[in-house]
Coordinates of C-alpha atoms and ligand atoms in Angstrom, one line a residue:
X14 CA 5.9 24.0 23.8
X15 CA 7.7 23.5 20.8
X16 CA 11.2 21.9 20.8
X17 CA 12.6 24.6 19.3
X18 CA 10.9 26.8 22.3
X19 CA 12.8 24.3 24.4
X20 CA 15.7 24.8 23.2
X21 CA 16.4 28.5 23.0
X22 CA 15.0 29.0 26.3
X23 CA 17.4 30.1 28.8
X24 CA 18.5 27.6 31.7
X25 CA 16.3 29.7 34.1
X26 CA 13.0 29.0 32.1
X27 CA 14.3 25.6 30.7
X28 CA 11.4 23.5 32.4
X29 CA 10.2 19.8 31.8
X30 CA 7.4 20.9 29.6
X31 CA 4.4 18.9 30.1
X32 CA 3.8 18.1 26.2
X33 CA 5.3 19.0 22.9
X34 CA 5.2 18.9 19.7
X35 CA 6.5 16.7 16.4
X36 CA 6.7 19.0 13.4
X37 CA 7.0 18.1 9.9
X38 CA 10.3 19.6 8.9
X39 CA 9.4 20.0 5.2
X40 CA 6.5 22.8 6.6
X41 CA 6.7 23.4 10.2
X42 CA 3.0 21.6 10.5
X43 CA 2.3 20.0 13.7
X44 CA 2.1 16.6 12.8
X45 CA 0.7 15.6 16.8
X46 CA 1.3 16.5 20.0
X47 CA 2.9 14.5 22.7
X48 CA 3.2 13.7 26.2
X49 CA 5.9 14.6 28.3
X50 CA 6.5 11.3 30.5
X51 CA 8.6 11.6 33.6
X52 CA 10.5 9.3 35.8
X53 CA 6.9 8.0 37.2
X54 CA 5.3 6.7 34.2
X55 CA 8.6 5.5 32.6
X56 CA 9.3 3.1 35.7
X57 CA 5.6 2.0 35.3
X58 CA 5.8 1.5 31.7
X59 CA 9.1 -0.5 33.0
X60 CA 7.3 -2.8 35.8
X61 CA 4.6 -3.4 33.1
X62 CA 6.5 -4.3 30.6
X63 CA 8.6 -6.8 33.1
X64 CA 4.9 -8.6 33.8
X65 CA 5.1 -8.9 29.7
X66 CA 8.4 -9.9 29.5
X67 CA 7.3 -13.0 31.6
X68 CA 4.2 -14.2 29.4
X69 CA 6.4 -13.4 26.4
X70 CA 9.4 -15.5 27.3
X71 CA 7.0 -18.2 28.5
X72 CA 5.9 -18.7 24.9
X73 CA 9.2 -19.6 24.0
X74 CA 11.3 -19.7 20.8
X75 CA 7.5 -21.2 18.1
X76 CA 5.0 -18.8 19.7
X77 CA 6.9 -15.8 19.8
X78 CA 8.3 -16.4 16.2
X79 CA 4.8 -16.8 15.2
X80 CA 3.8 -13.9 16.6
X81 CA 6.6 -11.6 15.7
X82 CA 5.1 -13.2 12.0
X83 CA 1.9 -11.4 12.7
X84 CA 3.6 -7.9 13.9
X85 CA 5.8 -8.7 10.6
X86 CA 2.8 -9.3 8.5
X87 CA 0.6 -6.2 10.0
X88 CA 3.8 -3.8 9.4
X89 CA 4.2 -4.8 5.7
X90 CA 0.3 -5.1 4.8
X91 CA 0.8 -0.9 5.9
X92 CA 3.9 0.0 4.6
X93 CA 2.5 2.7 2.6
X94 CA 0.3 4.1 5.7
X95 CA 4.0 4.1 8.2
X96 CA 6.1 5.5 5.2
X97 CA 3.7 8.0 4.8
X98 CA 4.1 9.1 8.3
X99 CA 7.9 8.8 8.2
X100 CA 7.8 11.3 5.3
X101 CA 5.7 13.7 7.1
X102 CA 7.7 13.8 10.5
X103 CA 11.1 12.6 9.6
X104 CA 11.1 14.9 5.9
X105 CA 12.8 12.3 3.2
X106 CA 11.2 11.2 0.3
X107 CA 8.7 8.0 0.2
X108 CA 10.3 5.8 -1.6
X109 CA 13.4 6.1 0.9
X110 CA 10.9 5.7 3.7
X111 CA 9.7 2.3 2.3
X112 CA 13.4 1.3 1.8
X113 CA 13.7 1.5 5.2
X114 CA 10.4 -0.2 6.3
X115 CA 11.0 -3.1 4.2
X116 CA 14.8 -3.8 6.1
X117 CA 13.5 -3.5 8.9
X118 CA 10.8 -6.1 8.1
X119 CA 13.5 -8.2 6.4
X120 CA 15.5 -8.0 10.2
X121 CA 12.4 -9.0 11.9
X122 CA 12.0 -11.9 9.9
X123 CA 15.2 -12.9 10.2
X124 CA 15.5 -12.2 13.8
X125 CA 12.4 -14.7 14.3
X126 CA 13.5 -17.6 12.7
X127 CA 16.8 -17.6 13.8
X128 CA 16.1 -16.9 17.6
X129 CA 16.2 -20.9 18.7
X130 CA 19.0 -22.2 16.6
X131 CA 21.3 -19.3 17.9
X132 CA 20.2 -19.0 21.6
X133 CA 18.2 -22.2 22.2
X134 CA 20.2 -25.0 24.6
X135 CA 23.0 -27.0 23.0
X136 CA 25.3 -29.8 24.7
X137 CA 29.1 -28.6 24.5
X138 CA 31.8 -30.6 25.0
X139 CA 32.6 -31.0 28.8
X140 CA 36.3 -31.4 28.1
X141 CA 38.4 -33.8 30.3
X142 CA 37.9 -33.0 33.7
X143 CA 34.3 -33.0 33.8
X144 CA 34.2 -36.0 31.3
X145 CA 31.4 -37.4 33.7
X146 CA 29.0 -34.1 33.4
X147 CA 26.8 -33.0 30.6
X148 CA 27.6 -29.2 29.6
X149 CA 25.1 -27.2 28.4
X150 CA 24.8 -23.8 27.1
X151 CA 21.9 -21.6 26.4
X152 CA 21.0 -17.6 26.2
X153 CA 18.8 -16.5 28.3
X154 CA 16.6 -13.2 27.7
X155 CA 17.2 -10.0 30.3
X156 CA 13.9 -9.2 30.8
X157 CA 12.8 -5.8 29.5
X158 CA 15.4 -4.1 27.7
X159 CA 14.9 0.1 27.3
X160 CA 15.7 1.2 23.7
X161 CA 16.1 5.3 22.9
X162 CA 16.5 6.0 19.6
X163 CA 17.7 8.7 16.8
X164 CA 15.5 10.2 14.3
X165 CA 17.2 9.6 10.9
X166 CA 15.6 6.1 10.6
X167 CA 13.0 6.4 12.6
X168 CA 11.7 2.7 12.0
X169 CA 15.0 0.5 11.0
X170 CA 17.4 2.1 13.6
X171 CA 15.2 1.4 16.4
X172 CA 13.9 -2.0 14.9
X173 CA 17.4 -3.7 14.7
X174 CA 17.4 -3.0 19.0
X175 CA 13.8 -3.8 19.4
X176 CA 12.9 -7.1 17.0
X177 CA 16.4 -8.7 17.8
X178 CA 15.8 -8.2 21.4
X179 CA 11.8 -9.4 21.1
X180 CA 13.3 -12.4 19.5
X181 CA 15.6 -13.0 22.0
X182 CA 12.3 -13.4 24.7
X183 CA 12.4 -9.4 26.2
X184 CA 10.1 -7.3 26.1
X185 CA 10.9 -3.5 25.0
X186 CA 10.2 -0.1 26.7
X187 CA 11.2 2.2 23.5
X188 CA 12.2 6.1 23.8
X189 CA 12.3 7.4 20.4
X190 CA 13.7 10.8 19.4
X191 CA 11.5 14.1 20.6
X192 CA 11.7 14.7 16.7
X193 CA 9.9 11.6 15.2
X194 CA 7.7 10.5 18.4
X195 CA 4.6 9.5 15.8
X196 CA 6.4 6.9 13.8
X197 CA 8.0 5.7 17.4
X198 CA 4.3 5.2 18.8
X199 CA 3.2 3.8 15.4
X200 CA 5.4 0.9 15.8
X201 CA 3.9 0.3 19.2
X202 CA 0.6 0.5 18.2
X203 CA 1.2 -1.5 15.3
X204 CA 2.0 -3.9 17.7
X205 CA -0.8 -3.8 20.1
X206 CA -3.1 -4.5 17.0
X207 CA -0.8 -7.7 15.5
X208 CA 0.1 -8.6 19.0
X209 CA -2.8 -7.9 21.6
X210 CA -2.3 -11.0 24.0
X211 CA 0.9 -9.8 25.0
X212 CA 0.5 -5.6 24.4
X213 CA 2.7 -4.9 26.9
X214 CA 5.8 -6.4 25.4
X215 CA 6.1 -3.1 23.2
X216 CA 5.6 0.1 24.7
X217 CA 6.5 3.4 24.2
X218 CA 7.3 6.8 26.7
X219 CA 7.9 9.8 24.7
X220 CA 9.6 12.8 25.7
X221 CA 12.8 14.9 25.4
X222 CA 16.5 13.8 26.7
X223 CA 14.9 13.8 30.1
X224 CA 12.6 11.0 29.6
X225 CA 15.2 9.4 28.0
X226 CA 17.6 9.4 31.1
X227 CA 15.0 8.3 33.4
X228 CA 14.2 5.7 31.3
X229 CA 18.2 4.4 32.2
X230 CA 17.1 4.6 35.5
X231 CA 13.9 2.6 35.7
X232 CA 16.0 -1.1 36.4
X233 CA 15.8 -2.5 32.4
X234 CA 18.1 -5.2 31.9
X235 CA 20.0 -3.2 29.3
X236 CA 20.3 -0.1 27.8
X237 CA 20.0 -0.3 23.4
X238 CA 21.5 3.5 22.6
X239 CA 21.4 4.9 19.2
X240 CA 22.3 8.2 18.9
X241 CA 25.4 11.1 19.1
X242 CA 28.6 10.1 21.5
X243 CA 27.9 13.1 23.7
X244 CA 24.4 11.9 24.4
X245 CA 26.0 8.0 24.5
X246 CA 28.2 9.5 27.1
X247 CA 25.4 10.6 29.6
X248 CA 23.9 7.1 28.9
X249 CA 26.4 4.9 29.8
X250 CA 27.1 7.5 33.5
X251 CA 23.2 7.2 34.3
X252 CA 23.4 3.3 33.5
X253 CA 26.5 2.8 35.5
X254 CA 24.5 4.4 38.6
X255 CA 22.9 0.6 38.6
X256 CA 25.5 -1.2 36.5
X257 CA 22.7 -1.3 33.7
X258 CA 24.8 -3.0 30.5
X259 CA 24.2 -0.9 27.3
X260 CA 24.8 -1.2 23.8
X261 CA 26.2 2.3 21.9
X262 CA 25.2 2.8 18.5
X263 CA 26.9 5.9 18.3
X264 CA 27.7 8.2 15.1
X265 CA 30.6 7.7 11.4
X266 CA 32.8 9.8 9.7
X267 CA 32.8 6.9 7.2
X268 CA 35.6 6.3 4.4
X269 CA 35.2 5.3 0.8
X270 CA 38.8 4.2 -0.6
X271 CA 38.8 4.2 -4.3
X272 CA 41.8 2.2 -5.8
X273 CA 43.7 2.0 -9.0
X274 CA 41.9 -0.3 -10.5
X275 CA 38.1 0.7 -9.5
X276 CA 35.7 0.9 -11.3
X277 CA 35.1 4.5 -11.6
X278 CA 31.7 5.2 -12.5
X279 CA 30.1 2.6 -10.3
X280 CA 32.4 4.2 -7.4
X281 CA 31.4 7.5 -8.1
X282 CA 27.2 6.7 -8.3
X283 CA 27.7 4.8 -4.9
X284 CA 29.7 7.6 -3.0
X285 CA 26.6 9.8 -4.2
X286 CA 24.1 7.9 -3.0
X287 CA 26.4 7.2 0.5
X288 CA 26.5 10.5 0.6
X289 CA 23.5 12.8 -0.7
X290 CA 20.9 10.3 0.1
X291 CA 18.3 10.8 3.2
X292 CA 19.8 14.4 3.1
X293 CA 23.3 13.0 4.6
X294 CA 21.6 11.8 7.6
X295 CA 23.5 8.1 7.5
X296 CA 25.1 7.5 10.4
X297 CA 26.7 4.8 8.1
X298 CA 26.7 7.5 4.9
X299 CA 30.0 8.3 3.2
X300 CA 31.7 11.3 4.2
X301 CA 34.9 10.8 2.8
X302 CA 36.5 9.7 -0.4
X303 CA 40.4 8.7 -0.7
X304 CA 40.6 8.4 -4.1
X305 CA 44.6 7.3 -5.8
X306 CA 46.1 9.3 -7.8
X307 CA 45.3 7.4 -10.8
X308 CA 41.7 7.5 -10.8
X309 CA 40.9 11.1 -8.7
X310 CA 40.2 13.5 -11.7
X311 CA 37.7 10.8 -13.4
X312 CA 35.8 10.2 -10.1
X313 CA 35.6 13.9 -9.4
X314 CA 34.1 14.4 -12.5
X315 CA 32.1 11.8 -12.3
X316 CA 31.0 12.6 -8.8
X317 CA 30.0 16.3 -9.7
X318 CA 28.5 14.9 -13.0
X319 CA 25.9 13.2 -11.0
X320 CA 25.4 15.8 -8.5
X321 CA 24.1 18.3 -10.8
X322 CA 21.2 16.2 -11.5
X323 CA 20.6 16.2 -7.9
X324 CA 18.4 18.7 -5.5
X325 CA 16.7 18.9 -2.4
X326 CA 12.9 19.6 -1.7
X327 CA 9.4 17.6 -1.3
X328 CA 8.1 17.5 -4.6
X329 CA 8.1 14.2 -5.7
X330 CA 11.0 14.5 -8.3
X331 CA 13.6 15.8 -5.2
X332 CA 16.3 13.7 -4.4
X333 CA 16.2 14.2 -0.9
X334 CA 14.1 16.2 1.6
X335 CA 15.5 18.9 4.2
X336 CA 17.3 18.3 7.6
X337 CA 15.5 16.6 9.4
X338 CA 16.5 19.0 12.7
X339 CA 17.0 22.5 11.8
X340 CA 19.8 23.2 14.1
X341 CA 21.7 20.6 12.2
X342 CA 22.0 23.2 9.0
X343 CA 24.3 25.1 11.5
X344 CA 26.6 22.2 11.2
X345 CA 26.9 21.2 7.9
X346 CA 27.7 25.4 7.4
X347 CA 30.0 25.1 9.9
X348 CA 31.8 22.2 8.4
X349 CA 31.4 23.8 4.8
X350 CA 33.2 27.5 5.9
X351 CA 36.2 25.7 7.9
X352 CA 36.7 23.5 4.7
X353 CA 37.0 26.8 2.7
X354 CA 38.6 29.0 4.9
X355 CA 40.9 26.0 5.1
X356 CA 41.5 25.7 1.5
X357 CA 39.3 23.8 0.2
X358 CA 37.3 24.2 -2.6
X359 CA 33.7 23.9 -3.0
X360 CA 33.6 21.6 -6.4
X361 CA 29.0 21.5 -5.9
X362 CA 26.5 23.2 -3.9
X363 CA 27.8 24.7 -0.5
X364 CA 24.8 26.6 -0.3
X365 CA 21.6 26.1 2.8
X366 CA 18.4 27.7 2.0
X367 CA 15.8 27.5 4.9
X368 CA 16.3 23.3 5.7
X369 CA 17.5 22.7 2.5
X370 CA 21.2 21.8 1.7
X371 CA 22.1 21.6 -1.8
X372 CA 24.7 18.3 -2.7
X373 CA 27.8 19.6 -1.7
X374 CA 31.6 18.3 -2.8
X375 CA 34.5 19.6 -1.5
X376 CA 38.0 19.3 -2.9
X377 CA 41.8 19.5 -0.8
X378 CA 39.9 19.6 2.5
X379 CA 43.2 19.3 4.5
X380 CA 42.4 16.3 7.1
X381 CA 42.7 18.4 9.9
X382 CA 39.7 20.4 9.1
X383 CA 36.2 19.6 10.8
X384 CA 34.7 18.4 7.3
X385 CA 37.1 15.5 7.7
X386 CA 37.1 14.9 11.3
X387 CA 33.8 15.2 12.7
X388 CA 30.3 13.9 11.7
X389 CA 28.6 16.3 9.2
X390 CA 25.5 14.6 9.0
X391 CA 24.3 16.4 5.9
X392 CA 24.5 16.0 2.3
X393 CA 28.3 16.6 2.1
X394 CA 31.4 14.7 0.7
X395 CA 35.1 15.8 1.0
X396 CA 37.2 13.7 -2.0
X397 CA 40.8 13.6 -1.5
X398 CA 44.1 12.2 -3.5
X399 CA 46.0 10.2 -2.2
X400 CA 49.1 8.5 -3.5
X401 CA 47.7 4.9 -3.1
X402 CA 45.7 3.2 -1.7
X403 CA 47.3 2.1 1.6
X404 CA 47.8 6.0 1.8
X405 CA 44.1 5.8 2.1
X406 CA 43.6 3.4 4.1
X407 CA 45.9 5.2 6.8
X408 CA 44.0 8.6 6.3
X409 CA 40.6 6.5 6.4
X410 CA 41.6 4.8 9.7
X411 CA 43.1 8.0 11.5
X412 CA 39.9 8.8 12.7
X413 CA 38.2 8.7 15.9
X414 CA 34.8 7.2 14.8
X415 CA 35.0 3.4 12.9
X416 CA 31.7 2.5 11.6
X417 CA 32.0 1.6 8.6
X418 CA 33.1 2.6 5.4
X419 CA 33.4 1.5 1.3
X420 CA 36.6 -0.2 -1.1
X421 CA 36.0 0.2 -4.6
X422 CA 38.8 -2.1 -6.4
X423 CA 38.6 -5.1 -9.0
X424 CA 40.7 -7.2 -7.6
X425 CA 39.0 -9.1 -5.2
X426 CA 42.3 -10.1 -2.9
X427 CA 43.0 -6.7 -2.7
X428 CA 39.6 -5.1 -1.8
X429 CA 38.6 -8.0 1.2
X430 CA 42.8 -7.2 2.5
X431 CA 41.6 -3.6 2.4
X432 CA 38.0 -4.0 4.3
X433 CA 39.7 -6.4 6.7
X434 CA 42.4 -3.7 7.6
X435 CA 39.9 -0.9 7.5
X436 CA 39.5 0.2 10.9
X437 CA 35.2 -0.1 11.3
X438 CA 32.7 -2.1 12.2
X439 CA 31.1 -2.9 8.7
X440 CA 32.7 -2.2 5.0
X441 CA 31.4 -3.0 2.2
X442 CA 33.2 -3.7 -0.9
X443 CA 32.1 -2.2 -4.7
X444 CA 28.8 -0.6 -3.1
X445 CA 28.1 1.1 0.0
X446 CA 25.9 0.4 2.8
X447 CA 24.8 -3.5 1.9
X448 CA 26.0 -5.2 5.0
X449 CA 23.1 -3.0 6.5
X450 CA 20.6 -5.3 4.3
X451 CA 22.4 -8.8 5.4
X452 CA 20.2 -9.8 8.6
X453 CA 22.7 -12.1 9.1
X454 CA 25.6 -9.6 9.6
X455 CA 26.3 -7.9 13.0
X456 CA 26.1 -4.3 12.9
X457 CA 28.1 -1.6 15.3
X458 CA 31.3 0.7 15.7
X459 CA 34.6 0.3 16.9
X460 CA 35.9 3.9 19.1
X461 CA 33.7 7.0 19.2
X462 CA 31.0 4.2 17.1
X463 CA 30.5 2.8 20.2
X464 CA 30.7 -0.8 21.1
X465 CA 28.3 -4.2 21.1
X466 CA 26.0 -5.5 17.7
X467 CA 22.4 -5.4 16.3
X468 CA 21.8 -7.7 13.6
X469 CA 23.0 -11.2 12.9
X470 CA 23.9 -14.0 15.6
X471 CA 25.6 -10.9 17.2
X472 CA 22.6 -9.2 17.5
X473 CA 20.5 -12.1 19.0
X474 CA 23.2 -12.8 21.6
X475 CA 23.3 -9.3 22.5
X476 CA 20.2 -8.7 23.9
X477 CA 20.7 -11.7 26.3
X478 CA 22.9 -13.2 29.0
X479 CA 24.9 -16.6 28.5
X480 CA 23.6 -19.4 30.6
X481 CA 26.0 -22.3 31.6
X482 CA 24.5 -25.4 33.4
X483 CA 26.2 -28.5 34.0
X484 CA 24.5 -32.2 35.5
X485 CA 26.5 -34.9 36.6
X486 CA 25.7 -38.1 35.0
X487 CA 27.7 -40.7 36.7
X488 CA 30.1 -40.7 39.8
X489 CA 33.6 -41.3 39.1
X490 CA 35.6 -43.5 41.9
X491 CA 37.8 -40.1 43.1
X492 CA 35.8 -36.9 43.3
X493 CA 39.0 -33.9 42.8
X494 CA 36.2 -31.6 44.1
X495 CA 35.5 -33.3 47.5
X496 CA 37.5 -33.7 51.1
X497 CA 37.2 -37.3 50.2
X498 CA 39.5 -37.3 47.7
X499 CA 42.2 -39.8 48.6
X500 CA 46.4 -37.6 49.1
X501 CA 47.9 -39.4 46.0
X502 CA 45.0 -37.7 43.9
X503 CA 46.8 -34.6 42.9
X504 CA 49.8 -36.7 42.1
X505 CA 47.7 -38.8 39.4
X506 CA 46.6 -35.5 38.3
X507 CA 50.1 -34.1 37.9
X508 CA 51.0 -36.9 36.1
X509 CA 47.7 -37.0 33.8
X510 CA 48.7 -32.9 33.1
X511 CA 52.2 -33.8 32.0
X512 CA 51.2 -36.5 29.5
X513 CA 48.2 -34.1 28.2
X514 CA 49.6 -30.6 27.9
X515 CA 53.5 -31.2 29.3
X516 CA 55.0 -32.3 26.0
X517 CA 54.0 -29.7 23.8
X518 CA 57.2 -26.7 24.2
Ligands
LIG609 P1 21.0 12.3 20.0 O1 22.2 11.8 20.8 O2 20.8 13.8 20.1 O3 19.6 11.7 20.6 C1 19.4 10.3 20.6 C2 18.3 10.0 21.6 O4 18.9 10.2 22.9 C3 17.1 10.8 21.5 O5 16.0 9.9 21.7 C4 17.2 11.8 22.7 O6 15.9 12.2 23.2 C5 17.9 10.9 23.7 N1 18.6 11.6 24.8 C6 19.1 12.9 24.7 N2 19.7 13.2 25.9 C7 19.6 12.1 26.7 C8 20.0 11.8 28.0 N3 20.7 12.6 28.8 N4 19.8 10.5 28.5 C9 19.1 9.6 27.7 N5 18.7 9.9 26.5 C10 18.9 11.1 26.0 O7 21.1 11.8 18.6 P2 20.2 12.1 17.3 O8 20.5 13.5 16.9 O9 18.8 11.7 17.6 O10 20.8 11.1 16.2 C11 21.8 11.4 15.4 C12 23.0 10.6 15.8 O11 22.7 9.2 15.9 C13 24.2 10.7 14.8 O12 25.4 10.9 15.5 C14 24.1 9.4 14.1 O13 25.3 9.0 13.4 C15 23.7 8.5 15.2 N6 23.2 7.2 14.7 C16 23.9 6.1 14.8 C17 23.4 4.9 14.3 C18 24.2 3.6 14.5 O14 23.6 2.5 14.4 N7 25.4 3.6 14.9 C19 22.2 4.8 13.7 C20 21.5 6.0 13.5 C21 22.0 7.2 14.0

């Protein structure tokens, strides 16, 4: 059954199909067919993955980073032979594909050799009353962590889940999307061949939403979401069933904010690449533009300048490939038509042929239209003047997502003021989309984004839980915490309080 079979079916012949099929969305080719895995085989993948999760976190903090350096070194010695296969299933061009291998590479490498310094056992100070005690802290892996995945970037989206939480001593059960199941089963064959005395620390269940949800229900330790915040939503109710933790990478309506003093041209090349670039399927790609009244008619026609040398298609010249899921042309039409209707006007493109959406701009969107409001996810970007830049910043942040988001400015005071106040996760100041390419910086939304990190310390930590031990190391004459204690105790301890903490008002 096709997933497009699937999907039109009615409710009354809506079945669990048995298989189905990954398509390439440049021809409709099947690029292989897959198995449908129910609740079954996902809790077995599950309890085999938990026997790998003990091996794996027995080789502690050296052995796994060497290893993770041999599932590093097998991915890049192929990066042609996966980017290939992300092209065919996933639609956009090579070279984009390799972009996003070699990130994700970059991640895992950085993942690896910072595991022990940022979760490996440190003293802490044991503070006054437990001046007799050691402290120590450490982060502890979860055990198998369950990872469902989007289709957009079908290798670094998932990676920043699965290599941070390998790192971190779990082993991974991974659900990628129905639409890009081959790259998804790839990476875990990839890492049954760089990996094979542990294979089970990586493995994969395909399937549709289905699989997906029984996957939350097969006792992981957490749940790593990436994806819409109406499937997010289902996630977190199954988890909650077992008070699974999850993380929610969930979807932007990101901001660009281009100030007085930007530089134009560089603003405008960076909101087209935010924009056009992997067909508009960024969750962190730049939807809007508030751009002051000083510089708005240069960016516009800069912006449109540089779209017209810009087009769709698979040849190898295209500047992007079609979307990626059919149904998502719907949207992007959807968003277009409201914008105009509204009155906006269509300043590029605005047309869809087939999967193909030509780079669209779109000019005095007013904010309450769904162009502004909601997630396109296509090719799309809605440029609006505004009087200045904290105007901007107000219209950026009145939004329900906050994922991340773009300052263009000169002055370097003003632009890090601006990105601090920006409500999002991640902004990025004179480009767009570099703090995705910083291993060292967490990665995640605030509101409809969802909540929790990938990436960075952050990203380590999250895929773990904090483990406190203290061991006495001497007796001191009065235990406070035994019936022994002699009555004046408390008193001393009053006393000791007032000196310490009682003079400060
Ligand atoms: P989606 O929500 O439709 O699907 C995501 C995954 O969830 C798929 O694997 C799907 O099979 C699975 N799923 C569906 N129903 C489920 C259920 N009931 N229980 C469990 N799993 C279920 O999203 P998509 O269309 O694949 O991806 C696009 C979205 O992902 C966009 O909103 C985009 O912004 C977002 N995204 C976010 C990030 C981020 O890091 N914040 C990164 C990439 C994509």
């Amino acid at each position: 059954m096709s997933l497009a079979e699937h999907r039109d079916a009615g409710p009354d012949q809506r079945r669990v199909p048995e298989t189905f099929e990954s398509t390439a969305p440049a021809t409709g080719a099947v690029v292989a067919v897959f198995q449908v895995h129910g609740p079954d085989e996902v809790r077995a993948a599950v309890d085999r993955a938990r026997v790998a999760a003990a091996s794996w976190a027995d080789l502690g903090f050296d052995g796994r980073r060497t290893r993770l350096a041999a599932y590093r070194g097998y991915l890049a010695r192929r990066v042609h032979e996966l980017a290939d296969l992300v092209h065919r299933e996933n639609g956009k061009p090579h070279a984009d594909a390799i972009l996003e291998i070699t990130l994700a590479v970059d991640h895992l490498a950085w993942a690896a050799t910072h595991a022990r310094t940022v979760l490996g056992p440190r003293r802490v100070s044991p503070g006054l009353l437990a001046a007799n005690h050691a402290a120590w802290l450490e982060y502890q892996p979860l055990g198998v962590v369950g990872v469902i995945g989007p289709w957009n970037y079908p290798v670094f989206t998932p990676m920043g889940s699965i290599t941070y939480a390998l790192a971190a001593g779990n082993a991974v059960v991974f659900k990628p999307s129905e639409h890009t199941p081959a790259v998804g089963t790839w990476l875990a064959d990839a890492w049954r061949a760089a990996v094979p005395e542990v294979p089970d620390a990586v493995q994969v269940v395909t399937g549709l939403g289905e699989t997906g949800a029984a996957l939350c229900r097969a006792g992981v330790g957490k749940l790593a979401f990436t994806g819409s915040a109406p499937t997010g939503r289902k996630v977190m109710a199954a988890c909650a069933e077992t008070l699974t933790p999850v993380l929610m990478e969930l979807g932007g309506k990101d901001a660009m904010i281009v100030d007085d003093d930007a530089d134009v041209a560089a603003a405008a090349d960076a909101a087209v690449w935010g924009a056009m670039s992997n067909a508009g399927q960024t969750c962190i790609g730049i939807e809007r533009v508030y751009a002051t009244e000083r510089v708005y008619d240069a960016f516009v026609a800069e912006v449109t300048e540089r779209v017209r040398g810009l087009r769709p298609g698979t040849d190898e010249a295209a500047a992007y490939g079609p979307m990626t899921m059919a149904a998502q042309t719907d949207v992007v039409r959807r968003h277009v038509d409201d914008a105009v209707a509204a009155g906006g006007r269509v300043a590029a493109g605005g047309t869809v042929e087939g999967r193909f959406v030509a780079p669209t701009v779109l000019l005095d969107v007013p904010e309450t239209s769904a162009a502004v409001r909601e997630e396109t996810f296509g090719p799309t970007l809605t440029i609006s003047r505004v009087r200045d830049a904290e105007e901007a910043l107000e219209r950026a942040n009145a939004n329900a997502h906050g994922l991340a988001g773009a300052v263009f400015s000169r002055s370097k005071a003003r632009a890090m003021d601006l990105a601090r106040r920006m409500r999002s996760g991640m902004t990025s100041v004179n480009s767009v989309l570099t703090f995705a390419s910083v291993p060292a910086l967490p990665f995640g939304g605030v509101g409809e984004s969802g909540f929790g990190r990938i990436h960075g310390a952050d990203g380590l930590r999250e895929f773990t839980r904090a483990k406190a031990i203290t061991r006495r190391r001497f007796p001191l004459p009065v235990d406070l915490m035994s019936f022994t204690r002699p009555a004046a105790a408390a008193d001393a301890l009053a006393r000791v309080m007032g000196l310490v903490h009682g003079r400060h008002r």
